[in-house]
Amino acid sequence: AAVHATPGFSGISLRIGWCQPGDNTPNQMSVTGTPSISDDKSVSPAPAMYSQLALGYDNPKKILQWFEKMWFSNRDMLQAIERCIDYESDEYTVVYGMSANSDMRWDVQSNPIGYKPIDDVEEAKADL
């Protein structure tokens, strides 16, 4: 609405996939969508209700694969934020902030800001 109501309005929405504080490695992902490992003392433990899968979501492998497709590495996030800052436009645009994960459902390669993700969750898991 703001785009149409305000002539000359410009901006970027960076739709961040899955990331977490600290190292942000794939082995920190959990099926609850909460970080399973963190050195960040400001991160409070997950509430007990997140210790089990939500009712109706009973396939942990499938849920974890979904989160992995949205993984956004620290290196790729830094690059995307830099491209957002450097991008000049008089329009509003949306960019998906995810790494170049194998078999993902979103197109992160085609974007006007020049963001080119490097990391892939499957390669990062193999390197652990």
MMTF fields as JSON, N, C-alpha, C and O atoms, coordinates in Angstrom:
{
  "mmtfVersion": "1.0.0",
  "mmtfProducer": "UNKNOWN",
  "numBonds": 511,
  "numAtoms": 512,
  "numGroups": 128,
  "numChains": 1,
  "numModels": 1,
  "chainsPerModel": [1],
  "groupsPerChain": [128],
  "chainIdList": ["A"],
  "bondAtomList": [4, 2, 8, 6, 12, 10, 16, 14, 20, 18, 24, 22, 28, 26, 32, 30, 36, 34, 40, 38, 44, 42, 48, 46, 52, 50, 56, 54, 60, 58, 64, 62, 68, 66, 72, 70, 76, 74, 80, 78, 84, 82, 88, 86, 92, 90, 96, 94, 100, 98, 104, 102, 108, 106, 112, 110, 116, 114, 120, 118, 124, 122, 128, 126, 132, 130, 136, 134, 140, 138, 144, 142, 148, 146, 152, 150, 156, 154, 160, 158, 164, 162, 168, 166, 172, 170, 176, 174, 180, 178, 184, 182, 188, 186, 192, 190, 196, 194, 200, 198, 204, 202, 208, 206, 212, 210, 216, 214, 220, 218, 224, 222, 228, 226, 232, 230, 236, 234, 240, 238, 244, 242, 248, 246, 252, 250, 256, 254, 260, 258, 264, 262, 268, 266, 272, 270, 276, 274, 280, 278, 284, 282, 288, 286, 292, 290, 296, 294, 300, 298, 304, 302, 308, 306, 312, 310, 316, 314, 320, 318, 324, 322, 328, 326, 332, 330, 336, 334, 340, 338, 344, 342, 348, 346, 352, 350, 356, 354, 360, 358, 364, 362, 368, 366, 372, 370, 376, 374, 380, 378, 384, 382, 388, 386, 392, 390, 396, 394, 400, 398, 404, 402, 408, 406, 412, 410, 416, 414, 420, 418, 424, 422, 428, 426, 432, 430, 436, 434, 440, 438, 444, 442, 448, 446, 452, 450, 456, 454, 460, 458, 464, 462, 468, 466, 472, 470, 476, 474, 480, 478, 484, 482, 488, 486, 492, 490, 496, 494, 500, 498, 504, 502, 508, 506],
  "bondOrderList": [1, 1, 1, 1, 1, 1, 1, 1, 1, 1, 1, 1, 1, 1, 1, 1, 1, 1, 1, 1, 1, 1, 1, 1, 1, 1, 1, 1, 1, 1, 1, 1, 1, 1, 1, 1, 1, 1, 1, 1, 1, 1, 1, 1, 1, 1, 1, 1, 1, 1, 1, 1, 1, 1, 1, 1, 1, 1, 1, 1, 1, 1, 1, 1, 1, 1, 1, 1, 1, 1, 1, 1, 1, 1, 1, 1, 1, 1, 1, 1, 1, 1, 1, 1, 1, 1, 1, 1, 1, 1, 1, 1, 1, 1, 1, 1, 1, 1, 1, 1, 1, 1, 1, 1, 1, 1, 1, 1, 1, 1, 1, 1, 1, 1, 1, 1, 1, 1, 1, 1, 1, 1, 1, 1, 1, 1, 1],
  "groupList": [{"groupName": "ALA", "atomNameList": ["N", "CA", "C", "O"], "elementList": ["N", "C", "C", "O"], "formalChargeList": [0, 0, 0, 0], "bondAtomList": [1, 0, 2, 1, 3, 2], "bondOrderList": [1, 1, 2], "singleLetterCode": "A", "chemCompType": "L-PEPTIDE LINKING"}, {"groupName": "VAL", "atomNameList": ["N", "CA", "C", "O"], "elementList": ["N", "C", "C", "O"], "formalChargeList": [0, 0, 0, 0], "bondAtomList": [1, 0, 2, 1, 3, 2], "bondOrderList": [1, 1, 2], "singleLetterCode": "V", "chemCompType": "L-PEPTIDE LINKING"}, {"groupName": "HIS", "atomNameList": ["N", "CA", "C", "O"], "elementList": ["N", "C", "C", "O"], "formalChargeList": [0, 0, 0, 0], "bondAtomList": [1, 0, 2, 1, 3, 2], "bondOrderList": [1, 1, 2], "singleLetterCode": "H", "chemCompType": "L-PEPTIDE LINKING"}, {"groupName": "THR", "atomNameList": ["N", "CA", "C", "O"], "elementList": ["N", "C", "C", "O"], "formalChargeList": [0, 0, 0, 0], "bondAtomList": [1, 0, 2, 1, 3, 2], "bondOrderList": [1, 1, 2], "singleLetterCode": "T", "chemCompType": "L-PEPTIDE LINKING"}, {"groupName": "PRO", "atomNameList": ["N", "CA", "C", "O"], "elementList": ["N", "C", "C", "O"], "formalChargeList": [0, 0, 0, 0], "bondAtomList": [1, 0, 2, 1, 3, 2], "bondOrderList": [1, 1, 2], "singleLetterCode": "P", "chemCompType": "L-PEPTIDE LINKING"}, {"groupName": "GLY", "atomNameList": ["N", "CA", "C", "O"], "elementList": ["N", "C", "C", "O"], "formalChargeList": [0, 0, 0, 0], "bondAtomList": [1, 0, 2, 1, 3, 2], "bondOrderList": [1, 1, 2], "singleLetterCode": "G", "chemCompType": "PEPTIDE LINKING"}, {"groupName": "PHE", "atomNameList": ["N", "CA", "C", "O"], "elementList": ["N", "C", "C", "O"], "formalChargeList": [0, 0, 0, 0], "bondAtomList": [1, 0, 2, 1, 3, 2], "bondOrderList": [1, 1, 2], "singleLetterCode": "F", "chemCompType": "L-PEPTIDE LINKING"}, {"groupName": "SER", "atomNameList": ["N", "CA", "C", "O"], "elementList": ["N", "C", "C", "O"], "formalChargeList": [0, 0, 0, 0], "bondAtomList": [1, 0, 2, 1, 3, 2], "bondOrderList": [1, 1, 2], "singleLetterCode": "S", "chemCompType": "L-PEPTIDE LINKING"}, {"groupName": "ILE", "atomNameList": ["N", "CA", "C", "O"], "elementList": ["N", "C", "C", "O"], "formalChargeList": [0, 0, 0, 0], "bondAtomList": [1, 0, 2, 1, 3, 2], "bondOrderList": [1, 1, 2], "singleLetterCode": "I", "chemCompType": "L-PEPTIDE LINKING"}, {"groupName": "LEU", "atomNameList": ["N", "CA", "C", "O"], "elementList": ["N", "C", "C", "O"], "formalChargeList": [0, 0, 0, 0], "bondAtomList": [1, 0, 2, 1, 3, 2], "bondOrderList": [1, 1, 2], "singleLetterCode": "L", "chemCompType": "L-PEPTIDE LINKING"}, {"groupName": "ARG", "atomNameList": ["N", "CA", "C", "O"], "elementList": ["N", "C", "C", "O"], "formalChargeList": [0, 0, 0, 0], "bondAtomList": [1, 0, 2, 1, 3, 2], "bondOrderList": [1, 1, 2], "singleLetterCode": "R", "chemCompType": "L-PEPTIDE LINKING"}, {"groupName": "TRP", "atomNameList": ["N", "CA", "C", "O"], "elementList": ["N", "C", "C", "O"], "formalChargeList": [0, 0, 0, 0], "bondAtomList": [1, 0, 2, 1, 3, 2], "bondOrderList": [1, 1, 2], "singleLetterCode": "W", "chemCompType": "L-PEPTIDE LINKING"}, {"groupName": "CYS", "atomNameList": ["N", "CA", "C", "O"], "elementList": ["N", "C", "C", "O"], "formalChargeList": [0, 0, 0, 0], "bondAtomList": [1, 0, 2, 1, 3, 2], "bondOrderList": [1, 1, 2], "singleLetterCode": "C", "chemCompType": "L-PEPTIDE LINKING"}, {"groupName": "GLN", "atomNameList": ["N", "CA", "C", "O"], "elementList": ["N", "C", "C", "O"], "formalChargeList": [0, 0, 0, 0], "bondAtomList": [1, 0, 2, 1, 3, 2], "bondOrderList": [1, 1, 2], "singleLetterCode": "Q", "chemCompType": "L-PEPTIDE LINKING"}, {"groupName": "ASP", "atomNameList": ["N", "CA", "C", "O"], "elementList": ["N", "C", "C", "O"], "formalChargeList": [0, 0, 0, 0], "bondAtomList": [1, 0, 2, 1, 3, 2], "bondOrderList": [1, 1, 2], "singleLetterCode": "D", "chemCompType": "L-PEPTIDE LINKING"}, {"groupName": "ASN", "atomNameList": ["N", "CA", "C", "O"], "elementList": ["N", "C", "C", "O"], "formalChargeList": [0, 0, 0, 0], "bondAtomList": [1, 0, 2, 1, 3, 2], "bondOrderList": [1, 1, 2], "singleLetterCode": "N", "chemCompType": "L-PEPTIDE LINKING"}, {"groupName": "MET", "atomNameList": ["N", "CA", "C", "O"], "elementList": ["N", "C", "C", "O"], "formalChargeList": [0, 0, 0, 0], "bondAtomList": [1, 0, 2, 1, 3, 2], "bondOrderList": [1, 1, 2], "singleLetterCode": "M", "chemCompType": "L-PEPTIDE LINKING"}, {"groupName": "LYS", "atomNameList": ["N", "CA", "C", "O"], "elementList": ["N", "C", "C", "O"], "formalChargeList": [0, 0, 0, 0], "bondAtomList": [1, 0, 2, 1, 3, 2], "bondOrderList": [1, 1, 2], "singleLetterCode": "K", "chemCompType": "L-PEPTIDE LINKING"}, {"groupName": "TYR", "atomNameList": ["N", "CA", "C", "O"], "elementList": ["N", "C", "C", "O"], "formalChargeList": [0, 0, 0, 0], "bondAtomList": [1, 0, 2, 1, 3, 2], "bondOrderList": [1, 1, 2], "singleLetterCode": "Y", "chemCompType": "L-PEPTIDE LINKING"}, {"groupName": "GLU", "atomNameList": ["N", "CA", "C", "O"], "elementList": ["N", "C", "C", "O"], "formalChargeList": [0, 0, 0, 0], "bondAtomList": [1, 0, 2, 1, 3, 2], "bondOrderList": [1, 1, 2], "singleLetterCode": "E", "chemCompType": "L-PEPTIDE LINKING"}],
  "groupTypeList": [0, 0, 1, 2, 0, 3, 4, 5, 6, 7, 5, 8, 7, 9, 10, 8, 5, 11, 12, 13, 4, 5, 14, 15, 3, 4, 15, 13, 16, 7, 1, 3, 5, 3, 4, 7, 8, 7, 14, 14, 17, 7, 1, 7, 4, 0, 4, 0, 16, 18, 7, 13, 9, 0, 9, 5, 18, 14, 15, 4, 17, 17, 8, 9, 13, 11, 6, 19, 17, 16, 11, 6, 7, 15, 10, 14, 16, 9, 13, 0, 8, 19, 10, 12, 8, 14, 18, 19, 7, 14, 19, 18, 3, 1, 1, 18, 5, 16, 7, 0, 15, 7, 14, 16, 10, 11, 14, 1, 13, 7, 15, 4, 8, 5, 18, 17, 4, 8, 14, 14, 1, 19, 19, 0, 17, 0, 14, 9],
  "groupIdList": [1, 2, 3, 4, 5, 6, 7, 8, 9, 10, 11, 12, 13, 14, 15, 16, 17, 18, 19, 20, 21, 22, 23, 24, 25, 26, 27, 28, 29, 30, 31, 32, 33, 34, 35, 36, 37, 38, 39, 40, 41, 42, 43, 44, 45, 46, 47, 48, 49, 50, 51, 52, 53, 54, 55, 56, 57, 58, 59, 60, 61, 62, 63, 64, 65, 66, 67, 68, 69, 70, 71, 72, 73, 74, 75, 76, 77, 78, 79, 80, 81, 82, 83, 84, 85, 86, 87, 88, 89, 90, 91, 92, 93, 94, 95, 96, 97, 98, 99, 100, 101, 102, 103, 104, 105, 106, 107, 108, 109, 110, 111, 112, 113, 114, 115, 116, 117, 118, 119, 120, 121, 122, 123, 124, 125, 126, 127, 128],
  "secStructList": [7, 2, 2, 2, 2, 1, 6, 6, 7, 7, 3, 3, 3, 3, 3, 3, 7, 5, 7, 7, 1, 6, 6, 7, 7, 4, 4, 4, 7, 7, 6, 6, 1, 1, 7, 1, 7, 7, 7, 7, 6, 6, 1, 7, 7, 7, 7, 4, 4, 4, 1, 1, 7, 7, 6, 6, 7, 7, 7, 2, 2, 2, 2, 2, 2, 2, 2, 2, 2, 6, 5, 7, 7, 2, 2, 2, 2, 2, 2, 2, 2, 2, 2, 2, 2, 2, 7, 7, 7, 1, 1, 3, 3, 3, 3, 3, 3, 7, 7, 7, 7, 6, 6, 7, 1, 1, 7, 7, 1, 7, 7, 6, 6, 7, 7, 7, 7, 7, 7, 7, 2, 2, 2, 2, 2, 2, 2, 7],
  "xCoordList": [0.815, 0.0, 0.865, 0.567, 1.946, 2.817, 3.456, 3.681, 3.75, 4.367, 3.44, 3.892, 2.164, 1.211, 0.788, 0.446, 0.809, 0.361, 1.446, 1.145, 2.691, 3.798, 4.61, 5.412, 4.432, 5.222, 6.72, 7.135, 7.504, 8.946, 9.419, 10.61, 8.507, 8.881, 9.764, 9.446, 10.859, 11.704, 12.147, 12.198, 12.459, 12.918, 13.13, 12.76, 13.729, 13.979, 13.512, 13.825, 12.769, 12.446, 13.333, 13.246, 14.176, 15.026, 14.338, 14.346, 13.74, 12.988, 13.973, 14.393, 14.329, 15.366, 14.809, 13.766, 15.526, 15.134, 15.378, 14.735, 16.286, 16.543, 17.973, 18.913, 18.137, 19.462, 19.316, 18.208, 20.444, 20.429, 21.676, 22.605, 21.722, 22.903, 24.135, 24.022, 25.279, 26.528, 27.005, 26.874, 27.566, 28.161, 27.156, 27.517, 25.907, 24.845, 25.187, 25.125, 25.544, 25.884, 24.69, 23.836, 24.623, 23.484, 23.281, 22.15, 24.348, 24.166, 23.455, 23.132, 23.207, 22.475, 20.968, 20.204, 20.541, 19.119, 18.386, 18.927, 17.151, 16.311, 14.94, 14.577, 14.197, 12.885, 11.862, 10.773, 12.192, 11.275, 11.482, 10.679, 12.555, 12.846, 13.579, 13.777, 13.981, 14.736, 16.183, 16.451, 17.12, 18.526, 18.729, 18.191, 19.499, 19.781, 21.106, 21.362, 21.949, 23.251, 23.467, 23.188, 23.959, 24.268, 25.256, 25.087, 26.295, 27.234, 26.774, 27.38, 25.715, 25.209, 24.424, 23.356, 24.951, 24.311, 22.992, 22.19, 22.762, 21.519, 20.353, 19.198, 20.654, 19.599, 19.03, 19.737, 17.768, 17.158, 16.773, 16.525, 16.721, 16.331, 14.919, 14.067, 14.691, 13.372, 12.341, 12.637, 11.141, 10.082, 9.796, 10.036, 9.288, 9.027, 8.105, 8.226, 7.183, 6.248, 6.966, 6.405, 8.198, 8.95, 9.841, 10.57, 9.797, 10.647, 10.092, 10.82, 8.848, 8.217, 7.696, 7.453, 7.531, 6.96, 5.511, 4.795, 5.103, 3.71, 2.807, 3.182, 1.624, 0.671, 0.417, 0.248, 0.392, 0.139, 1.413, 1.364, 2.536, 3.816, 4.65, 5.485, 4.419, 5.002, 6.135, 6.508, 6.681, 7.781, 9.006, 9.221, 9.808, 10.955, 11.923, 12.47, 12.137, 13.061, 12.562, 13.334, 11.267, 10.686, 10.715, 10.98, 10.447, 10.467, 11.883, 12.078, 12.861, 14.25, 14.705, 15.424, 14.304, 14.649, 14.071, 14.712, 12.866, 12.236, 13.074, 13.331, 13.501, 14.345, 15.681, 16.193, 16.239, 17.526, 17.44, 18.406, 16.317, 16.149, 16.132, 16.383, 15.837, 15.785, 17.058, 17.133, 18.058, 19.262, 19.92, 20.03, 20.354, 20.989, 22.298, 22.306, 23.401, 24.705, 25.097, 24.605, 25.978, 26.455, 27.135, 26.941, 27.933, 28.635, 27.642, 27.781, 26.645, 25.639, 24.796, 24.435, 24.479, 23.695, 24.462, 23.883, 25.741, 26.552, 26.55, 26.401, 26.716, 26.717, 25.364, 25.317, 24.261, 22.928, 22.682, 22.126, 23.09, 22.895, 23.737, 23.272, 24.965, 25.805, 25.177, 25.178, 24.634, 23.984, 22.754, 22.499, 21.992, 20.823, 21.244, 20.599, 22.321, 22.795, 23.274, 23.009, 23.975, 24.544, 23.536, 23.783, 22.408, 21.434, 20.721, 20.208, 20.7, 19.998, 18.824, 18.974, 17.675, 16.47, 15.413, 15.475, 14.445, 13.312, 12.061, 10.938, 12.268, 11.16, 11.3, 12.323, 10.263, 10.253, 10.504, 9.913, 11.367, 11.649, 11.763, 12.058, 11.525, 11.626, 12.712, 12.751, 13.599, 14.69, 14.626, 14.477, 14.737, 14.765, 16.173, 17.114, 16.324, 17.615, 17.825, 17.494, 18.377, 18.719, 19.981, 20.314, 20.671, 21.856, 21.436, 20.248, 22.402, 22.128, 21.952, 22.735, 20.943, 20.711, 20.148, 19.276, 20.66, 20.213, 18.707, 18.165, 18.047, 16.625, 15.702, 14.613, 16.112, 15.238, 14.097, 14.184, 13.039, 11.835, 11.819, 10.938, 12.77, 12.766, 13.911, 14.967, 13.7, 14.738, 15.495, 14.995, 16.696, 17.494, 18.549, 19.221, 18.699, 19.708, 19.231, 20.037, 17.931, 17.378, 16.864, 15.769, 17.653, 17.239, 17.921, 19.012, 17.301, 17.853, 19.035, 19.703, 19.311, 20.358, 21.75, 22.738, 21.833, 23.132, 23.591, 24.772, 22.669, 23.004, 23.21, 22.333, 24.368, 24.707, 25.155, 26.328, 24.233, 24.598, 25.676, 25.751, 26.502, 27.644, 27.444, 27.733, 26.952, 26.917, 25.714, 24.696, 25.852, 24.811, 24.775, 25.817, 23.605, 23.468, 24.034, 24.63, 23.848, 24.35, 25.878, 26.46, 26.53, 27.997, 28.481, 29.486, 27.771, 28.168, 28.025, 28.86, 26.978, 26.815, 27.938, 28.418, 28.358, 29.424, 30.755, 31.612, 30.936, 32.2, 32.29, 33.358, 31.181, 31.187, 31.867, 31.954],
  "yCoordList": [-1.184, 0.0, 1.257, 2.222, 1.241, 2.413, 2.717, 3.88, 1.675, 1.86, 2.656, 3.558, 2.339, 3.019, 4.376, 5.282, 4.518, 5.759, 6.828, 8.008, 6.428, 7.375, 7.415, 6.512, 8.419, 8.523, 8.594, 9.294, 7.868, 7.88, 6.969, 6.943, 6.222, 5.3, 4.197, 3.613, 3.918, 2.816, 2.048, 2.594, 0.803, -0.012, -1.446, -1.844, -2.212, -3.634, -4.416, -4.061, -5.471, -6.435, -7.647, -8.306, -7.932, -9.116, -10.192, -10.155, -11.157, -12.234, -13.307, -14.15, -13.264, -14.14, -15.53, -15.708, -16.513, -17.915, -18.413, -17.939, -19.352, -19.954, -19.67, -20.083, -18.971, -18.7, -18.55, -18.489, -18.494, -18.381, -17.665, -17.473, -17.268, -16.567, -17.471, -18.696, -16.866, -17.621, -18.204, -17.586, -19.414, -20.06, -20.371, -20.386, -20.619, -20.843, -21.986, -21.827, -23.123, -24.287, -25.234, -25.241, -26.03, -26.932, -27.909, -28.323, -28.284, -29.23, -28.597, -29.295, -27.302, -26.619, -26.586, -26.135, -27.056, -27.031, -28.116, -29.189, -27.812, -28.802, -28.801, -27.85, -29.86, -29.975, -29.02, -28.852, -28.4, -27.434, -26.042, -25.144, -25.849, -24.54, -23.637, -22.453, -24.183, -23.41, -23.881, -25.043, -22.992, -23.41, -24.502, -24.426, -25.503, -26.57, -26.353, -26.971, -25.484, -25.191, -23.689, -23.094, -23.072, -21.654, -21.272, -21.644, -20.527, -19.972, -18.603, -18.011, -18.097, -16.772, -16.842, -17.452, -16.222, -16.276, -15.51, -15.702, -14.641, -13.88, -14.699, -14.285, -15.851, -16.702, -17.53, -18.335, -17.335, -18.09, -19.476, -19.66, -20.447, -21.791, -21.803, -21.005, -22.714, -22.81, -23.244, -24.087, -22.679, -23.106, -24.592, -25.165, -25.202, -26.64, -27.054, -28.164, -26.172, -26.544, -26.801, -27.444, -26.308, -26.534, -27.759, -28.049, -28.475, -29.643, -30.828, -31.787, -30.781, -31.826, -31.214, -30.01, -32.047, -31.561, -31.151, -31.721, -30.166, -29.74, -30.854, -31.628, -30.922, -31.937, -31.789, -30.676, -32.886, -32.861, -32.85, -33.085, -32.585, -32.588, -33.718, -33.497, -34.906, -36.072, -36.721, -37.86, -36.019, -36.572, -35.67, -34.753, -35.928, -35.063, -34.904, -33.82, -35.961, -35.883, -34.884, -34.081, -34.947, -34.046, -32.595, -31.685, -32.379, -31.031, -30.464, -29.314, -31.256, -30.799, -30.482, -29.505, -31.281, -31.005, -29.665, -28.932, -29.345, -28.065, -26.909, -25.949, -26.988, -25.938, -25.846, -24.751, -26.983, -26.979, -26.277, -25.64, -26.375, -25.704, -24.186, -23.459, -23.708, -22.267, -21.737, -20.547, -22.588, -22.17, -20.969, -20.906, -20.024, -18.784, -18.659, -18.265, -18.996, -18.984, -17.562, -16.59, -17.458, -16.135, -15.401, -14.198, -16.126, -15.491, -14.961, -13.834, -15.763, -15.318, -14.176, -13.256, -14.222, -13.147, -11.822, -10.787, -11.852, -10.641, -10.079, -8.873, -10.958, -10.502, -9.886, -8.834, -10.538, -10.031, -8.665, -7.773, -8.505, -7.215, -6.137, -5.012, -6.47, -5.501, -5.098, -3.919, -6.087, -5.771, -4.89, -3.984, -5.138, -4.301, -2.864, -1.925, -2.692, -1.346, -0.614, 0.577, -1.323, -0.7, -0.481, 0.326, -1.177, -1.124, 0.221, 0.698, 0.82, 2.09, 1.878, 1.354, 2.291, 2.137, 3.101, 3.581, 3.374, 4.186, 3.317, 3.818, 2.021, 1.082, 0.255, 0.295, -0.479, -1.417, -2.812, -3.188, -3.577, -4.927, -5.897, -5.502, -7.151, -8.216, -9.176, -9.577, -9.543, -10.477, -11.6, -11.348, -12.844, -13.991, -14.179, -14.33, -14.171, -14.347, -15.774, -16.156, -16.551, -17.941, -18.266, -17.606, -19.283, -19.721, -20.519, -20.752, -20.932, -21.679, -23.164, -24.004, -23.468, -24.824, -25.729, -25.329, -26.945, -27.926, -28.158, -28.264, -28.235, -28.578, -27.614, -28.009, -26.369, -25.429, -24.995, -25.123, -24.485, -24.113, -22.66, -22.258, -21.863, -20.435, -20.097, -20.729, -19.112, -18.664, -17.515, -16.392, -17.8, -16.751, -16.201, -15.22, -16.815, -16.368, -15.169, -14.324, -15.092, -13.999, -12.899, -12.999, -11.866, -10.741, -9.481, -9.561, -8.339, -7.113, -6.526, -5.627, -7.005, -6.378, -6.968, -6.447, -8.053, -8.656, -9.649, -9.992, -10.116, -11.12, -12.47, -12.952, -13.076, -14.383, -15.299, -15.292, -16.089, -16.955, -17.962, -18.413, -18.299, -19.185, -20.54, -21.58, -20.523, -21.741, -22.62, -22.151, -23.904, -24.908, -25.733, -26.19, -25.925, -26.643, -28.076, -28.57, -28.732, -30.103, -30.139, -31.033, -29.19, -29.121, -28.757, -29.29, -27.858, -27.465, -28.64, -28.81, -29.457, -30.627, -31.63, -32.265, -31.782, -32.733, -32.291, -33.123, -30.962, -30.437, -30.509, -30.269, -30.836, -30.866, -32.1, -32.275],
  "zCoordList": [0.0, 0.0, 0.0, -0.704, 0.799, 0.88, -0.472, -0.806, -1.251, -2.565, -3.472, -4.178, -3.464, -4.33, -3.767, -4.527, -2.467, -1.848, -1.804, -1.626, -1.964, -1.835, -3.121, -3.359, -3.946, -5.177, -4.849, -3.925, -5.612, -5.4, -4.282, -3.969, -3.675, -2.605, -3.174, -4.21, -2.504, -2.92, -1.69, -0.588, -1.883, -0.768, -1.199, -2.304, -0.31, -0.559, 0.653, 1.789, 0.413, 1.459, 1.232, 0.196, 2.193, 2.139, 2.951, 4.182, 2.256, 2.901, 3.345, 2.552, 4.605, 5.149, 5.375, 6.004, 4.848, 4.994, 6.4, 7.336, 6.578, 7.892, 8.293, 7.613, 9.387, 9.938, 11.443, 11.976, 12.106, 13.562, 14.03, 13.245, 15.283, 15.802, 15.8, 15.857, 15.737, 15.865, 14.555, 13.499, 14.633, 13.462, 12.365, 11.188, 12.727, 11.746, 10.801, 9.582, 11.352, 10.539, 10.448, 11.335, 9.384, 9.214, 10.372, 10.626, 11.078, 12.176, 13.368, 14.329, 13.325, 14.383, 14.125, 14.979, 12.967, 12.635, 13.411, 13.679, 13.762, 14.417, 13.748, 13.057, 13.959, 13.323, 13.932, 13.383, 15.044, 15.647, 15.077, 15.332, 14.303, 13.746, 14.717, 14.44, 15.848, 16.831, 16.816, 16.512, 17.141, 17.188, 18.231, 19.335, 17.875, 18.827, 19.541, 20.575, 19.003, 19.591, 19.487, 18.446, 20.553, 20.468, 21.546, 22.707, 21.169, 22.129, 22.589, 23.483, 21.99, 22.308, 23.616, 23.671, 24.658, 25.975, 26.013, 26.927, 25.025, 25.008, 24.457, 24.558, 23.878, 23.339, 24.476, 25.082, 24.761, 25.853, 25.357, 24.165, 26.253, 25.828, 25.253, 25.644, 24.325, 23.705, 24.749, 25.595, 24.695, 25.609, 25.442, 24.379, 26.483, 26.478, 25.334, 24.815, 24.936, 23.872, 22.548, 21.661, 22.401, 21.18, 21.257, 20.309, 22.355, 22.483, 21.697, 21.443, 21.319, 20.521, 19.232, 19.156, 18.232, 16.978, 17.184, 18.008, 16.429, 16.5, 15.997, 15.116, 16.565, 16.122, 14.631, 14.132, 13.936, 12.502, 11.675, 10.468, 12.292, 11.593, 12.182, 13.058, 11.702, 12.341, 11.547, 11.829, 10.569, 9.797, 9.978, 9.186, 11.019, 11.305, 10.133, 9.929, 9.37, 8.239, 7.189, 6.666, 6.89, 5.897, 6.384, 5.6, 7.657, 8.228, 8.177, 7.782, 8.572, 8.564, 7.14, 6.929, 6.173, 4.774, 4.329, 3.576, 4.789, 4.447, 4.98, 4.254, 6.234, 6.811, 6.079, 5.849, 5.717, 5.02, 3.672, 3.253, 2.99, 1.694, 1.851, 0.89, 3.057, 3.319, 3.979, 4.283, 4.21, 4.937, 4.271, 3.046, 5.085, 4.641, 5.409, 6.576, 4.751, 5.424, 5.814, 5.242, 6.784, 7.213, 6.064, 5.89, 5.281, 4.153, 3.126, 2.652, 2.779, 1.806, 2.37, 1.635, 3.665, 4.267, 4.193, 3.862, 4.496, 4.425, 3.009, 2.813, 2.024, 0.631, 0.259, -0.38, 0.656, 0.313, 0.945, 0.305, 2.189, 2.86, 2.188, 2.006, 1.821, 1.105, -0.227, -0.583, -0.974, -2.255, -2.029, -2.822, -0.968, -0.661, -0.383, -0.848, 0.372, 0.709, -0.543, -0.709, -1.416, -2.615, -3.733, -4.63, -3.702, -4.795, -4.831, -3.818, -6.01, -6.189, -7.134, -8.237, -6.68, -7.489, -6.98, -5.848, -7.836, -7.41, -7.302, -7.362, -7.144, -7.034, -5.758, -5.076, -5.464, -4.344, -4.902, -5.915, -4.258, -4.734, -3.558, -2.43, -3.844, -2.846, -3.304, -4.468, -2.375, -2.667, -1.647, -0.451, -2.114, -1.214, -0.691, -1.47, 0.619, 1.258, 1.694, 2.816, 0.796, 1.075, 0.304, -0.681, 0.759, 0.034, -1.194, -1.413, -1.984, -3.222, -2.891, -3.334, -2.126, -1.637, -2.727, -3.499, -2.772, -3.764, -3.658, -2.558, -4.791, -4.872, -4.128, -3.711, -3.956, -3.268, -4.18, -5.402, -3.584, -4.334, -4.767, -5.527, -4.305, -4.585, -5.52, -5.478, -6.35, -7.274, -6.623, -6.555, -6.149, -5.517, -6.472, -6.152, -7.627, -8.597, -9.412, -9.801, -9.669, -10.479, -9.56, -9.009, -9.404, -8.575, -9.103, -9.667, -8.929, -9.514, -8.742, -9.252, -7.531, -6.72, -6.951, -6.433, -7.726, -8.005, -6.955, -6.901, -6.116, -5.105, -5.782, -6.499, -5.552, -6.109, -4.976, -4.603, -4.424, -3.303, -3.688, -4.831, -2.714, -2.935, -2.263, -2.854, -1.034, -0.221, -0.536, -1.046, -0.221, -0.411, 0.871, 1.342, 1.43, 2.697, 2.601, 3.558, 1.459, 1.33, 1.356, 1.971, 0.703, 0.736, 2.143, 2.613, 2.803, 4.164, 5.125, 6.013, 4.963, 5.835, 5.583, 6.522, 4.341, 4.0, 4.585, 4.883, 4.754, 5.281, 6.807, 7.369, 7.487, 8.948, 9.488, 10.703]
}
